[in-house]
Structures are given as C-alpha cells and as structure tokens.
Amino acid sequence: MARTTPLNAAHRKLGGRMVDFAGWDMPVQYTGVIQEHEAVRTGVGLFDVSHMGEIEFKGPGALETANRLITNDLAKATDGQALYAGLLNPAGGFVDDVVAYRFSPEHIFICVNAANREKDFAWMKANAKGVVPVDRSDDYAQIAVQGPKGFALVQRLANKDLQGVATYRFTTGQVAGIDCIISRTGYTGEDGFELYCPPAKAEALWFALLEAGKGDGAVPAGLGARDSLRTEMKYALYGNDIDDQHTPLEAGLGWIVKLDKGEFIGAEALKAQKAKGLSRKLVGFELTEPGVPRAHYPILVDGQKVGEVTSGTMGPSVKKAIGIGYVPLSHAAEGSTFHIDIRGRPVAARVVKTPFYQRG
Amino acid sequence: MADYPKNLKYTKDHEWARKDGNKVVVGVTFHAQEALGDVVYVELPKVGSAMTAGKQFGVIESTKAVSELYAPVTGKVTKVNQELTKDPTAVNRDPYQAGWIVEVEVASAGEVDALLDAAAYEQLLSTQK
C-alpha cells in the first residue's frame, strides 16, 4: 500500500495522474508535463512535496551536533538562513542531500528526501554526538510555490512583509491564516517559496493558493514537471545524480563543502580526494544529433563505456535534449564530446555550460 | 475527449491504420497519446525499410517514458512524417491527422480489414481500465 500525503484527495479531485514515487502515491502530472513546466517558468505552479522528511535538532549544542553531520557550515549562517548541504558517509559518498534551516544555534531543522527519510533519521540518530534528533516528518506537509509570480502570490496571503526574506532565507508566519515556515527556496530555478504547514491544514492552504493565484495562471504541477525543471538547472536528484558512491566534489558541489569548518563525517575522505585529484566529474551535456538521453544509458568514448547518464530529458524551456552524467576528467571540460548509447545507436553529445536554463 | 474514428482500424498495441488504396497510413490512438503524455521525440523508420505486423518499427518518447511502436501490417515504408521531428506534439494534438507516423505499401490489403474496428477497440479499452 503506497503512502499518501494530506493532499492526496486534492490531487485526485484536480485530475492528477497518480504514480508510485519512492513508495508514495504522487501526481506525475495533471494536464501535461510541458504545460505545467511552462506555467512554472512564466507564472506560478504549486507542488505537493509533503512526502519529504523533516528532522529536528533542538536544545543546547543543536548547531554543533548538526554541523558534524553535514558538509555546509551552520556556524557561518545567520538565524533565518537555510543551507543546501550533503549528509555524507565516512567515504565521502552521499547518504542524502538536504536543506538545513538555522532557526537559532539551539534549533536546527533539516529537510530530507522522501526516499531517504527513514535511512537519514537512523543515520543521524546513530551518528549524532550531543543533541538527539527528532523525526518531525509526520508533523509537516510541504507545498512549493514556484515561478516568477510565486513571491507575489504568497505575499498576498501572508500576514507579514516577505520582502526581507531573500533567497535561502526563511521566516515563520501565516499564509491564508495558516501557520507556516515560509522558506525562499525551491528546486525549479525560479523564485518562490516552500511552505511547511500542519498536515491538517495542507488542503486549505493548497486551495487558498490556487484560488488566489487564478489571475496569475497558478496551476498544480506534478513530479514530471518538477523533474524537467530541476534537470534544466542541473540540480542533483538523489538516487540518480548523487548517491553513496559519489562525493560532492565529483558532483560539482564543492561549494556546499566547508573543509575548514572543523570535523564532520566524510571530511577526511574529501580532503584525501581533493589532494589526489578527481578522476570523474558530473557534467551537463546536450545531444548534437536527434534523440533523448535517459538515465542509465551508457556514455561512450571511442566505443567504450566510460559512464552512465544519470538524468536526461527533452528540456521544455531549453528545447534541447539534455542530460547529466559522470565522465572521466579528460572529457569533462565544456566542449568535450562523447556519445550516448541510445538503444544501441551511438548519438553524439557535447558538454555544455550549466545550468542549461538561464532565467529571463 | 476520447475519439476513435469509425473509418480507422486498430490494434491491441494502440496503433491505428487507415487504408488508402494499396497504402496504409499508421499512427497511434488517442488512448496511446493520452497514456504517453507529452510526446517529445519519435524515432522514425527509414523510407524503403520493411515492417512486419506485430514487430517493432519505431520508438515514441514522452517526457517520462520510452515506448515501442508496433507495426499493424506487413509491408514497405513509403513515407514517414518528417514534421514530427520538428513538432512531435502533433501526436498529442491531432493523433489521426497531423500526428500520422508512417505510410506503408502492403502486399495484402486484407491484413488491414482483419484488425479491430472502432467498436472492438473501445471494447478492448474498457476491459483494460
């Protein structure tokens, strides 16, 4: 039996096509992936991301405890700031990629991937030195309001001025009269918010946003559009582009690793990898011949398999067949060429600058 | 709205076939395009290549899925819809006209007559729901 979010009935009412995603019954689309993708790029779209998990560290030493588990540095952040970070194993591979919220040095709140909820919580509990983490996943629903008209939409329903809530900052307040964590974050490359609210209020918040956003063309958007939007930004998807076999350095996420901040799990392995030099790197490429790259298609150099596509799609905004994958360092520079094995047919590809999509 | 024209024949693999003299035009049904979602790429066979009833002759890809196209009839490909390389969403918008995929020269026109008629195809769909 698949797990459901508090918005499951709303998705069905809105004609969502439901699929299994990591054990969750989620909408892959409502009207169509491309239409929903475009709505987010030009107007505003609503995503149900209630399946994601939330883990909390509370009490004296919360910041220090969390900081030893993640790659980014909560000590350098301010209260009200969110940080993208890696949760690593001792070998430097990803247990997960997370967003860590600093409410205060004694209150850290970490949002984790749906598929990794139980694994992450067990990992944190086993490795936390100091404050004991609490799994708050069932206490929060989450709605992502994404698109150039997303800020104004949430602002109209909010009980406070959100102008000061910059990118990767958050606050608490009411939206449509419902208590929320209001976070200026997302996974689409567009402006907007992610709203964490009590599960019992999620449906009221969802329909309030849809109703208030009617004039902006607000639409519900499914996992299909979420995937094409994030792929155009080369945002990593755990299980596809990053996993326990790949490090943040290999994934091009060196900017979320603060090796000078003091001890954290995976730091030694990353230092060693840095000293030794990388052998492979996650790159973005586009096809220069017809076709669509898909996850797990082999990447070929001189007919030999050197890697695999980790994500790929026909980008609705960039209007090109784009993909992401690990390649040897020798083929990682912009302009490097290789082939993608599409059902036995080698199709030419070229490494390009990412994100694939540039706003405006 | 679901639409299954009476002048077409259908397969259980959700292709349609329309007889035009000794040629047969082939595409995918309304149901197929709806199930696929937004079509982003169609891998077409070469003009002059042979296709065999029930065997794969091409690939159709949507934003999320890759699906095989199966030949409703046996014959030689005489035309392919090159417009689909520029605008594959024609398959979604207009699956029976602008979204046609290939034209085939068949040896025996009777092969088409043996396929499902609209009523039988709709019956098949209703049992799959």
Tab-separated table of C-alpha atoms in Angstrom:
chain	number	residue	atom	x	y	z
A	1	MET	CA	0.000	0.000	0.000
A	2	ALA	CA	1.549	3.287	-1.113
A	3	ARG	CA	1.832	6.095	1.401
A	4	THR	CA	-0.240	9.205	0.801
A	5	THR	CA	0.244	12.879	1.618
A	6	PRO	CA	-2.502	15.053	3.161
A	7	LEU	CA	-3.110	16.382	-0.369
A	8	ASN	CA	-3.904	13.017	-1.952
A	9	ALA	CA	-7.643	13.700	-2.234
A	10	ALA	CA	-6.917	17.157	-3.675
A	11	HIS	CA	-4.704	15.627	-6.381
A	12	ARG	CA	-7.429	13.199	-7.387
A	13	LYS	CA	-10.032	15.957	-7.417
A	14	LEU	CA	-7.782	18.014	-9.706
A	15	GLY	CA	-7.326	15.114	-12.125
A	16	GLY	CA	-3.773	14.260	-11.113
A	17	ARG	CA	-2.358	11.144	-12.742
A	18	MET	CA	-1.107	9.218	-9.746
A	19	VAL	CA	2.046	7.105	-9.779
A	20	ASP	CA	4.239	5.399	-7.238
A	21	PHE	CA	7.233	7.526	-6.272
A	22	ALA	CA	9.560	6.026	-3.657
A	23	GLY	CA	6.587	4.266	-2.099
A	24	TRP	CA	4.370	7.363	-2.218
A	25	ASP	CA	1.206	7.811	-4.267
A	26	MET	CA	2.005	11.098	-6.023
A	27	PRO	CA	0.767	13.044	-9.079
A	28	VAL	CA	3.165	12.840	-12.039
A	29	GLN	CA	1.046	15.361	-13.947
A	30	TYR	CA	-2.400	16.983	-14.024
A	31	THR	CA	-2.860	18.344	-17.548
A	32	GLY	CA	0.572	17.749	-19.072
A	33	VAL	CA	4.224	17.930	-18.086
A	34	ILE	CA	5.201	20.579	-20.643
A	35	GLN	CA	2.262	22.842	-19.810
A	36	GLU	CA	2.996	22.607	-16.084
A	37	HIS	CA	6.700	23.196	-16.707
A	38	GLU	CA	5.920	26.338	-18.738
A	39	ALA	CA	3.498	27.588	-16.068
A	40	VAL	CA	6.312	27.470	-13.518
A	41	ARG	CA	8.766	29.241	-15.854
A	42	THR	CA	6.319	32.024	-16.766
A	43	GLY	CA	3.703	32.196	-13.972
A	44	VAL	CA	3.409	30.035	-10.920
A	45	GLY	CA	2.960	26.349	-10.120
A	46	LEU	CA	2.152	24.502	-6.909
A	47	PHE	CA	3.914	21.276	-5.997
A	48	ASP	CA	2.975	18.908	-3.203
A	49	VAL	CA	6.269	17.960	-1.581
A	50	SER	CA	4.753	16.748	1.668
A	51	HIS	CA	6.424	13.394	1.208
A	52	MET	CA	9.776	14.954	2.080
A	53	GLY	CA	11.035	14.389	5.609
A	54	GLU	CA	11.910	16.813	8.377
A	55	ILE	CA	14.368	16.082	11.151
A	56	GLU	CA	14.888	18.468	14.044
A	57	PHE	CA	17.751	19.147	16.463
A	58	LYS	CA	16.676	21.155	19.488
A	59	GLY	CA	18.463	22.235	22.630
A	60	PRO	CA	21.947	23.410	23.649
A	61	GLY	CA	24.507	22.113	21.144
A	62	ALA	CA	21.978	21.589	18.339
A	63	LEU	CA	24.068	23.538	15.827
A	64	GLU	CA	27.302	21.755	16.708
A	65	THR	CA	25.593	18.356	16.548
A	66	ALA	CA	24.057	19.010	13.133
A	67	ASN	CA	27.224	20.646	11.829
A	68	ARG	CA	29.189	17.426	12.416
A	69	LEU	CA	26.721	15.580	10.182
A	70	ILE	CA	26.608	17.912	7.188
A	71	THR	CA	29.117	19.410	4.765
A	72	ASN	CA	27.995	23.035	4.875
A	73	ASP	CA	28.672	25.331	7.829
A	74	LEU	CA	25.731	26.321	10.009
A	75	ALA	CA	28.082	28.349	12.225
A	76	LYS	CA	28.703	30.743	9.328
A	77	ALA	CA	24.978	31.081	8.626
A	78	THR	CA	22.683	33.515	10.367
A	79	ASP	CA	19.445	32.698	12.170
A	80	GLY	CA	16.751	32.553	9.486
A	81	GLN	CA	19.135	31.178	6.858
A	82	ALA	CA	18.860	27.849	5.055
A	83	LEU	CA	21.842	25.942	3.654
A	84	TYR	CA	21.985	23.263	0.980
A	85	ALA	CA	24.305	20.543	2.241
A	86	GLY	CA	25.476	16.986	1.883
A	87	LEU	CA	24.906	14.334	4.538
A	88	LEU	CA	27.891	12.065	3.902
A	89	ASN	CA	29.183	8.650	4.867
A	90	PRO	CA	32.803	8.333	6.056
A	91	ALA	CA	33.915	7.578	2.466
A	92	GLY	CA	32.548	10.955	1.365
A	93	GLY	CA	29.570	9.490	-0.516
A	94	PHE	CA	26.122	10.987	-0.126
A	95	VAL	CA	23.757	9.489	2.422
A	96	ASP	CA	21.466	12.251	1.181
A	97	ASP	CA	21.406	15.880	0.085
A	98	VAL	CA	19.496	18.099	2.471
A	99	VAL	CA	18.481	21.652	3.289
A	100	ALA	CA	19.399	22.686	6.834
A	101	TYR	CA	17.463	25.543	8.435
A	102	ARG	CA	19.035	27.557	11.231
A	103	PHE	CA	16.258	28.905	13.458
A	104	SER	CA	18.865	29.531	16.151
A	105	PRO	CA	22.035	27.800	17.377
A	106	GLU	CA	19.726	25.711	19.561
A	107	HIS	CA	17.226	24.864	16.858
A	108	ILE	CA	18.222	23.280	13.545
A	109	PHE	CA	15.628	21.836	11.178
A	110	ILE	CA	16.692	19.599	8.285
A	111	CYS	CA	14.584	18.758	5.234
A	112	VAL	CA	15.492	15.399	3.659
A	113	ASN	CA	14.430	13.446	0.582
A	114	ALA	CA	11.259	11.350	0.757
A	115	ALA	CA	13.025	8.168	-0.297
A	116	ASN	CA	15.635	8.623	2.445
A	117	ARG	CA	13.506	9.635	5.409
A	118	GLU	CA	13.971	6.518	7.494
A	119	LYS	CA	17.569	5.962	6.407
A	120	ASP	CA	18.579	9.550	7.203
A	121	PHE	CA	16.908	9.553	10.576
A	122	ALA	CA	18.577	6.272	11.535
A	123	TRP	CA	21.914	7.633	10.271
A	124	MET	CA	21.598	10.867	12.211
A	125	LYS	CA	20.493	9.092	15.376
A	126	ALA	CA	23.412	6.685	15.169
A	127	ASN	CA	25.972	9.409	14.455
A	128	ALA	CA	24.688	12.441	16.364
A	129	LYS	CA	27.017	13.424	19.184
A	130	GLY	CA	25.150	15.660	21.597
A	131	VAL	CA	21.580	16.554	20.765
A	132	VAL	CA	19.286	13.652	19.851
A	133	PRO	CA	17.451	14.255	16.555
A	134	VAL	CA	13.677	14.000	16.371
A	135	ASP	CA	11.805	12.842	13.258
A	136	ARG	CA	9.158	15.505	12.628
A	137	SER	CA	8.193	14.249	9.163
A	138	ASP	CA	4.612	13.449	10.110
A	139	ASP	CA	4.116	16.892	11.632
A	140	TYR	CA	4.632	18.766	8.373
A	141	ALA	CA	3.089	18.970	4.964
A	142	GLN	CA	5.008	20.997	2.389
A	143	ILE	CA	3.833	22.976	-0.623
A	144	ALA	CA	6.313	24.510	-3.066
A	145	VAL	CA	5.032	27.679	-4.754
A	146	GLN	CA	7.376	28.223	-7.688
A	147	GLY	CA	7.564	30.675	-10.545
A	148	PRO	CA	8.152	34.371	-11.242
A	149	LYS	CA	4.693	35.128	-9.812
A	150	GLY	CA	5.217	32.912	-6.763
A	151	PHE	CA	6.545	35.613	-4.458
A	152	ALA	CA	3.610	37.980	-5.012
A	153	LEU	CA	1.094	35.161	-4.633
A	154	VAL	CA	2.397	34.101	-1.222
A	155	GLN	CA	2.838	37.725	-0.175
A	156	ARG	CA	-0.839	38.482	-0.893
A	157	LEU	CA	-1.891	35.719	1.505
A	158	ALA	CA	0.777	36.319	4.151
A	159	ASN	CA	0.295	38.210	7.392
A	160	LYS	CA	3.724	39.842	7.192
A	161	ASP	CA	6.082	41.534	4.772
A	162	LEU	CA	8.220	38.934	2.998
A	163	GLN	CA	10.403	41.386	1.072
A	164	GLY	CA	13.253	40.860	3.531
A	165	VAL	CA	13.135	37.087	3.100
A	166	ALA	CA	15.872	36.760	0.489
A	167	THR	CA	16.820	33.615	-1.406
A	168	TYR	CA	17.690	30.796	1.001
A	169	ARG	CA	16.272	32.757	3.927
A	170	PHE	CA	13.118	31.799	5.813
A	171	THR	CA	10.699	33.091	8.377
A	172	THR	CA	7.619	31.897	10.212
A	173	GLY	CA	4.201	33.433	9.761
A	174	GLN	CA	0.724	32.834	8.495
A	175	VAL	CA	-0.244	32.200	4.908
A	176	ALA	CA	-4.012	32.168	4.321
A	177	GLY	CA	-4.340	32.205	8.097
A	178	ILE	CA	-2.292	29.004	8.458
A	179	ASP	CA	0.924	28.831	10.466
A	180	CYS	CA	3.838	28.096	8.142
A	181	ILE	CA	7.569	28.036	7.850
A	182	ILE	CA	7.949	30.329	4.844
A	183	SER	CA	11.171	29.468	3.046
A	184	ARG	CA	12.510	31.250	-0.061
A	185	THR	CA	13.831	28.032	-1.542
A	186	GLY	CA	12.936	25.644	-4.333
A	187	TYR	CA	14.025	23.068	-6.860
A	188	THR	CA	12.997	24.675	-10.143
A	189	GLY	CA	15.380	27.564	-10.786
A	190	GLU	CA	12.524	30.015	-10.325
A	191	ASP	CA	11.705	32.387	-7.487
A	192	GLY	CA	9.150	31.298	-4.926
A	193	PHE	CA	8.646	29.684	-1.571
A	194	GLU	CA	8.418	26.338	0.099
A	195	LEU	CA	5.730	26.399	2.774
A	196	TYR	CA	5.811	23.926	5.661
A	197	CYS	CA	2.441	23.656	7.395
A	198	PRO	CA	0.469	21.328	9.674
A	199	PRO	CA	-0.831	18.331	7.659
A	200	ALA	CA	-4.421	19.005	8.718
A	201	LYS	CA	-4.187	22.476	7.134
A	202	ALA	CA	-2.439	21.472	3.917
A	203	GLU	CA	-5.563	21.133	1.798
A	204	ALA	CA	-6.915	24.516	2.940
A	205	LEU	CA	-3.557	26.143	2.117
A	206	TRP	CA	-3.346	24.394	-1.273
A	207	PHE	CA	-6.767	25.546	-2.430
A	208	ALA	CA	-6.289	29.041	-0.975
A	209	LEU	CA	-3.116	29.379	-3.066
A	210	LEU	CA	-4.784	28.013	-6.204
A	211	GLU	CA	-7.750	30.335	-5.765
A	212	ALA	CA	-5.658	33.428	-5.017
A	213	GLY	CA	-3.357	32.593	-7.932
A	214	LYS	CA	-6.108	32.196	-10.525
A	215	GLY	CA	-5.317	35.559	-12.121
A	216	ASP	CA	-1.641	34.573	-12.328
A	217	GLY	CA	-2.494	31.309	-14.054
A	218	ALA	CA	-1.482	29.288	-10.991
A	219	VAL	CA	-1.663	25.562	-11.703
A	220	PRO	CA	-0.941	22.415	-9.753
A	221	ALA	CA	2.253	20.832	-11.093
A	222	GLY	CA	3.339	17.212	-10.799
A	223	LEU	CA	6.548	15.293	-10.369
A	224	GLY	CA	7.094	15.216	-14.141
A	225	ALA	CA	7.444	18.994	-14.357
A	226	ARG	CA	9.449	19.046	-11.125
A	227	ASP	CA	11.938	16.681	-12.759
A	228	SER	CA	12.223	18.548	-16.076
A	229	LEU	CA	12.561	21.899	-14.267
A	230	ARG	CA	15.320	20.674	-11.967
A	231	THR	CA	17.124	18.879	-14.790
A	232	GLU	CA	17.265	22.132	-16.787
A	233	MET	CA	19.006	23.641	-13.729
A	234	LYS	CA	21.292	20.595	-13.293
A	235	TYR	CA	20.019	20.292	-9.725
A	236	ALA	CA	21.002	16.856	-8.488
A	237	LEU	CA	18.343	14.252	-7.767
A	238	TYR	CA	19.344	11.793	-5.062
A	239	GLY	CA	19.384	8.236	-6.391
A	240	ASN	CA	20.024	9.492	-9.936
A	241	ASP	CA	22.828	12.059	-9.987
A	242	ILE	CA	24.185	11.569	-6.494
A	243	ASP	CA	24.314	8.550	-4.212
A	244	ASP	CA	26.532	6.823	-1.664
A	245	GLN	CA	29.107	6.029	-4.370
A	246	HIS	CA	29.686	9.648	-5.395
A	247	THR	CA	31.108	12.584	-3.461
A	248	PRO	CA	30.057	16.247	-3.574
A	249	LEU	CA	33.386	17.088	-5.218
A	250	GLU	CA	32.691	14.676	-8.067
A	251	ALA	CA	29.133	16.014	-8.331
A	252	GLY	CA	30.386	19.586	-8.806
A	253	LEU	CA	29.014	20.545	-5.395
A	254	GLY	CA	32.297	21.678	-3.857
A	255	TRP	CA	30.557	24.921	-2.870
A	256	ILE	CA	28.469	23.110	-0.228
A	257	VAL	CA	31.589	21.570	1.350
A	258	LYS	CA	33.384	23.608	4.022
A	259	LEU	CA	36.536	21.647	4.753
A	260	ASP	CA	37.854	24.411	7.014
A	261	LYS	CA	34.889	24.373	9.413
A	262	GLY	CA	36.103	21.569	11.640
A	263	GLU	CA	35.286	17.908	11.872
A	264	PHE	CA	32.335	16.396	10.008
A	265	ILE	CA	31.586	12.937	8.686
A	266	GLY	CA	33.221	12.462	5.296
A	267	ALA	CA	35.661	15.372	5.643
A	268	GLU	CA	38.778	13.216	5.740
A	269	ALA	CA	37.771	11.326	2.611
A	270	LEU	CA	37.041	14.579	0.779
A	271	LYS	CA	40.393	16.055	1.808
A	272	ALA	CA	42.139	12.948	0.501
A	273	GLN	CA	40.149	13.074	-2.734
A	274	LYS	CA	40.981	16.727	-3.178
A	275	ALA	CA	44.680	16.076	-2.621
A	276	LYS	CA	44.694	13.172	-5.047
A	277	GLY	CA	42.575	14.888	-7.673
A	278	LEU	CA	39.272	13.798	-9.142
A	279	SER	CA	39.023	11.020	-11.701
A	280	ARG	CA	35.434	11.726	-12.782
A	281	LYS	CA	33.019	14.595	-12.740
A	282	LEU	CA	29.289	15.152	-13.123
A	283	VAL	CA	28.721	17.172	-16.290
A	284	GLY	CA	25.800	18.536	-18.230
A	285	PHE	CA	25.647	17.715	-21.930
A	286	GLU	CA	23.359	18.215	-24.877
A	287	LEU	CA	22.834	15.895	-27.797
A	288	THR	CA	24.052	17.224	-31.123
A	289	GLU	CA	22.136	14.546	-33.050
A	290	PRO	CA	18.450	13.559	-32.727
A	291	GLY	CA	17.409	11.548	-29.680
A	292	VAL	CA	16.661	11.858	-25.988
A	293	PRO	CA	19.167	10.772	-23.319
A	294	ARG	CA	17.691	8.833	-20.412
A	295	ALA	CA	19.008	7.670	-17.057
A	296	HIS	CA	21.271	4.575	-17.301
A	297	TYR	CA	22.107	4.945	-20.999
A	298	PRO	CA	25.854	4.264	-21.400
A	299	ILE	CA	28.247	7.143	-22.122
A	300	LEU	CA	30.779	6.079	-24.776
A	301	VAL	CA	34.254	7.318	-25.615
A	302	ASP	CA	35.788	5.605	-28.655
A	303	GLY	CA	33.048	2.985	-28.414
A	304	GLN	CA	33.952	2.078	-24.832
A	305	LYS	CA	31.592	2.663	-21.936
A	306	VAL	CA	33.084	5.268	-19.579
A	307	GLY	CA	29.990	6.177	-17.572
A	308	GLU	CA	26.238	6.381	-17.490
A	309	VAL	CA	23.641	9.060	-17.982
A	310	THR	CA	22.200	9.883	-14.540
A	311	SER	CA	19.359	12.155	-15.706
A	312	GLY	CA	18.120	13.177	-19.116
A	313	THR	CA	15.142	14.700	-20.835
A	314	MET	CA	13.949	16.890	-23.661
A	315	GLY	CA	14.152	20.238	-21.878
A	316	PRO	CA	10.846	22.046	-22.422
A	317	SER	CA	12.360	25.528	-21.891
A	318	VAL	CA	15.774	24.990	-23.459
A	319	LYS	CA	14.134	22.981	-26.263
A	320	LYS	CA	17.087	20.624	-26.442
A	321	ALA	CA	17.813	17.052	-25.487
A	322	ILE	CA	19.868	17.474	-22.322
A	323	GLY	CA	21.495	15.112	-19.910
A	324	ILE	CA	23.664	14.771	-16.828
A	325	GLY	CA	26.255	12.106	-16.155
A	326	TYR	CA	29.652	11.222	-14.712
A	327	VAL	CA	32.509	11.250	-17.217
A	328	PRO	CA	36.278	10.894	-16.877
A	329	LEU	CA	38.017	14.189	-16.154
A	330	SER	CA	39.538	14.041	-19.641
A	331	HIS	CA	36.034	14.539	-21.087
A	332	ALA	CA	34.544	16.889	-18.501
A	333	ALA	CA	35.535	20.280	-19.909
A	334	GLU	CA	32.981	22.407	-21.718
A	335	GLY	CA	33.037	21.500	-25.396
A	336	SER	CA	34.234	17.926	-24.807
A	337	THR	CA	32.442	15.403	-26.958
A	338	PHE	CA	31.382	11.790	-26.478
A	339	HIS	CA	28.492	9.542	-27.473
A	340	ILE	CA	25.390	8.330	-25.702
A	341	ASP	CA	24.338	4.764	-26.451
A	342	ILE	CA	20.618	5.142	-27.206
A	343	ARG	CA	19.247	1.630	-27.619
A	344	GLY	CA	22.405	0.514	-29.420
A	345	ARG	CA	22.784	3.649	-31.541
A	346	PRO	CA	25.706	5.979	-30.645
A	347	VAL	CA	24.409	9.567	-30.598
A	348	ALA	CA	26.833	12.500	-30.401
A	349	ALA	CA	26.837	14.694	-27.297
A	350	ARG	CA	28.765	17.748	-26.165
A	351	VAL	CA	29.490	19.088	-22.677
A	352	VAL	CA	27.844	22.482	-22.175
A	353	LYS	CA	27.737	25.170	-19.536
A	354	THR	CA	25.179	24.603	-16.791
A	355	PRO	CA	22.560	25.402	-15.681
A	356	PHE	CA	21.162	24.540	-19.081
A	357	TYR	CA	18.425	27.080	-18.479
A	358	GLN	CA	19.220	30.739	-17.889
A	359	ARG	CA	16.421	32.780	-16.373
A	360	GLY	CA	14.951	35.693	-18.370
B	1	MET	CA	-12.289	13.872	-25.485
B	2	ALA	CA	-11.578	10.291	-26.409
B	3	ASP	CA	-12.093	9.822	-30.106
B	4	TYR	CA	-11.910	6.633	-32.208
B	5	PRO	CA	-12.954	7.332	-35.815
B	6	LYS	CA	-15.050	4.626	-37.458
B	7	ASN	CA	-13.066	4.732	-40.715
B	8	LEU	CA	-9.884	3.512	-38.983
B	9	LYS	CA	-8.746	0.092	-37.855
B	10	TYR	CA	-6.963	-0.508	-34.555
B	11	THR	CA	-4.537	-2.879	-32.837
B	12	LYS	CA	-4.324	-4.080	-29.273
B	13	ASP	CA	-0.975	-2.243	-29.118
B	14	HIS	CA	-2.853	1.046	-29.624
B	15	GLU	CA	-1.857	1.845	-33.186
B	16	TRP	CA	-4.366	2.836	-35.838
B	17	ALA	CA	-4.290	2.039	-39.581
B	18	ARG	CA	-6.113	3.751	-42.414
B	19	LYS	CA	-6.407	2.136	-45.828
B	20	ASP	CA	-5.630	4.342	-48.837
B	21	GLY	CA	-5.552	2.153	-51.969
B	22	ASN	CA	-2.664	-0.288	-51.571
B	23	LYS	CA	-1.109	2.026	-48.988
B	24	VAL	CA	-1.832	2.099	-45.280
B	25	VAL	CA	-1.244	5.121	-43.047
B	26	VAL	CA	-0.303	4.311	-39.460
B	27	GLY	CA	-0.302	6.262	-36.208
B	28	VAL	CA	-1.050	5.862	-32.500
B	29	THR	CA	-4.503	6.141	-30.962
B	30	PHE	CA	-5.983	8.856	-28.783
B	31	HIS	CA	-5.667	6.487	-25.848
B	32	ALA	CA	-1.973	5.861	-26.603
B	33	GLN	CA	-1.049	9.543	-26.756
B	34	GLU	CA	-3.005	10.246	-23.602
B	35	ALA	CA	-1.278	7.439	-21.727
B	36	LEU	CA	2.143	8.556	-23.010
B	37	GLY	CA	1.724	12.205	-22.108
B	38	ASP	CA	3.568	14.944	-23.988
B	39	VAL	CA	5.407	13.357	-26.901
B	40	VAL	CA	8.924	14.799	-27.260
B	41	TYR	CA	10.538	12.516	-29.828
B	42	VAL	CA	9.573	9.975	-32.465
B	43	GLU	CA	12.222	7.655	-33.869
B	44	LEU	CA	11.020	7.011	-37.410
B	45	PRO	CA	11.962	4.084	-39.652
B	46	LYS	CA	13.746	4.711	-42.965
B	47	VAL	CA	11.728	5.089	-46.148
B	48	GLY	CA	12.082	1.829	-48.050
B	49	SER	CA	12.552	-0.287	-44.950
B	50	ALA	CA	10.354	-3.312	-44.358
B	51	MET	CA	7.980	-3.685	-41.447
B	52	THR	CA	6.334	-6.817	-40.168
B	53	ALA	CA	2.947	-6.976	-38.495
B	54	GLY	CA	3.345	-7.218	-34.720
B	55	LYS	CA	7.033	-6.257	-34.788
B	56	GLN	CA	8.602	-3.029	-33.585
B	57	PHE	CA	9.115	-0.383	-36.286
B	58	GLY	CA	9.985	2.704	-34.256
B	59	VAL	CA	10.056	4.360	-30.857
B	60	ILE	CA	7.925	7.102	-29.384
B	61	GLU	CA	9.148	9.047	-26.370
B	62	SER	CA	7.232	11.266	-23.996
B	63	THR	CA	8.643	13.492	-21.275
B	64	LYS	CA	8.794	10.490	-18.958
B	65	ALA	CA	8.574	7.278	-20.955
B	66	VAL	CA	10.059	5.439	-23.924
B	67	SER	CA	7.574	3.210	-25.805
B	68	GLU	CA	7.922	0.912	-28.786
B	69	LEU	CA	5.807	1.308	-31.887
B	70	TYR	CA	4.442	-1.944	-33.315
B	71	ALA	CA	3.531	-2.440	-36.956
B	72	PRO	CA	-0.171	-3.156	-37.546
B	73	VAL	CA	0.595	-4.581	-41.018
B	74	THR	CA	3.407	-6.074	-43.070
B	75	GLY	CA	4.840	-4.015	-45.910
B	76	LYS	CA	7.387	-1.473	-47.085
B	77	VAL	CA	7.600	2.056	-45.663
B	78	THR	CA	6.849	4.562	-48.448
B	79	LYS	CA	6.659	7.773	-46.397
B	80	VAL	CA	7.452	8.951	-42.894
B	81	ASN	CA	6.036	12.047	-41.216
B	82	GLN	CA	9.131	14.276	-41.100
B	83	GLU	CA	7.061	17.045	-39.497
B	84	LEU	CA	7.192	15.029	-36.284
B	85	THR	CA	10.932	15.635	-35.983
B	86	LYS	CA	10.143	19.355	-35.654
B	87	ASP	CA	6.843	19.082	-33.799
B	88	PRO	CA	6.350	15.715	-32.092
B	89	THR	CA	3.446	17.101	-30.020
B	90	ALA	CA	1.299	16.796	-33.164
B	91	VAL	CA	0.821	13.212	-31.974
B	92	ASN	CA	-0.944	14.574	-28.882
B	93	ARG	CA	-2.853	17.375	-30.585
B	94	ASP	CA	-4.070	15.510	-33.609
B	95	PRO	CA	-3.236	11.795	-33.421
B	96	TYR	CA	-5.262	10.806	-36.515
B	97	GLN	CA	-4.280	13.566	-38.970
B	98	ALA	CA	-1.194	15.744	-38.379
B	99	GLY	CA	0.164	13.101	-35.985
B	100	TRP	CA	0.351	10.252	-38.531
B	101	ILE	CA	3.657	8.389	-38.336
B	102	VAL	CA	4.298	6.250	-41.423
B	103	GLU	CA	2.745	5.225	-44.723
B	104	VAL	CA	3.225	1.611	-45.739
B	105	GLU	CA	2.758	-0.214	-49.020
B	106	VAL	CA	1.113	-3.523	-48.163
B	107	ALA	CA	1.145	-6.763	-50.088
B	108	SER	CA	-2.293	-7.759	-48.947
B	109	ALA	CA	-4.888	-5.114	-48.182
B	110	GLY	CA	-6.908	-7.747	-46.401
B	111	GLU	CA	-4.482	-7.554	-43.489
B	112	VAL	CA	-5.972	-4.210	-42.513
B	113	ASP	CA	-9.539	-5.487	-42.640
B	114	ALA	CA	-8.625	-8.144	-40.087
B	115	LEU	CA	-7.665	-5.520	-37.477
B	116	LEU	CA	-10.078	-4.300	-34.773
B	117	ASP	CA	-12.816	-1.878	-35.732
B	118	ALA	CA	-13.521	1.168	-33.574
B	119	ALA	CA	-16.202	-0.585	-31.512
B	120	ALA	CA	-13.962	-3.593	-30.815
B	121	TYR	CA	-11.054	-1.327	-29.870
B	122	GLU	CA	-13.178	0.716	-27.488
B	123	GLN	CA	-14.416	-2.545	-26.015
B	124	LEU	CA	-10.782	-3.579	-25.503
B	125	LEU	CA	-10.003	-0.266	-23.765
B	126	SER	CA	-12.955	-0.625	-21.443
B	127	THR	CA	-11.712	-4.034	-20.305
B	128	GLN	CA	-8.231	-2.593	-19.610
B	129	LYS	CA	-9.491	0.117	-17.271
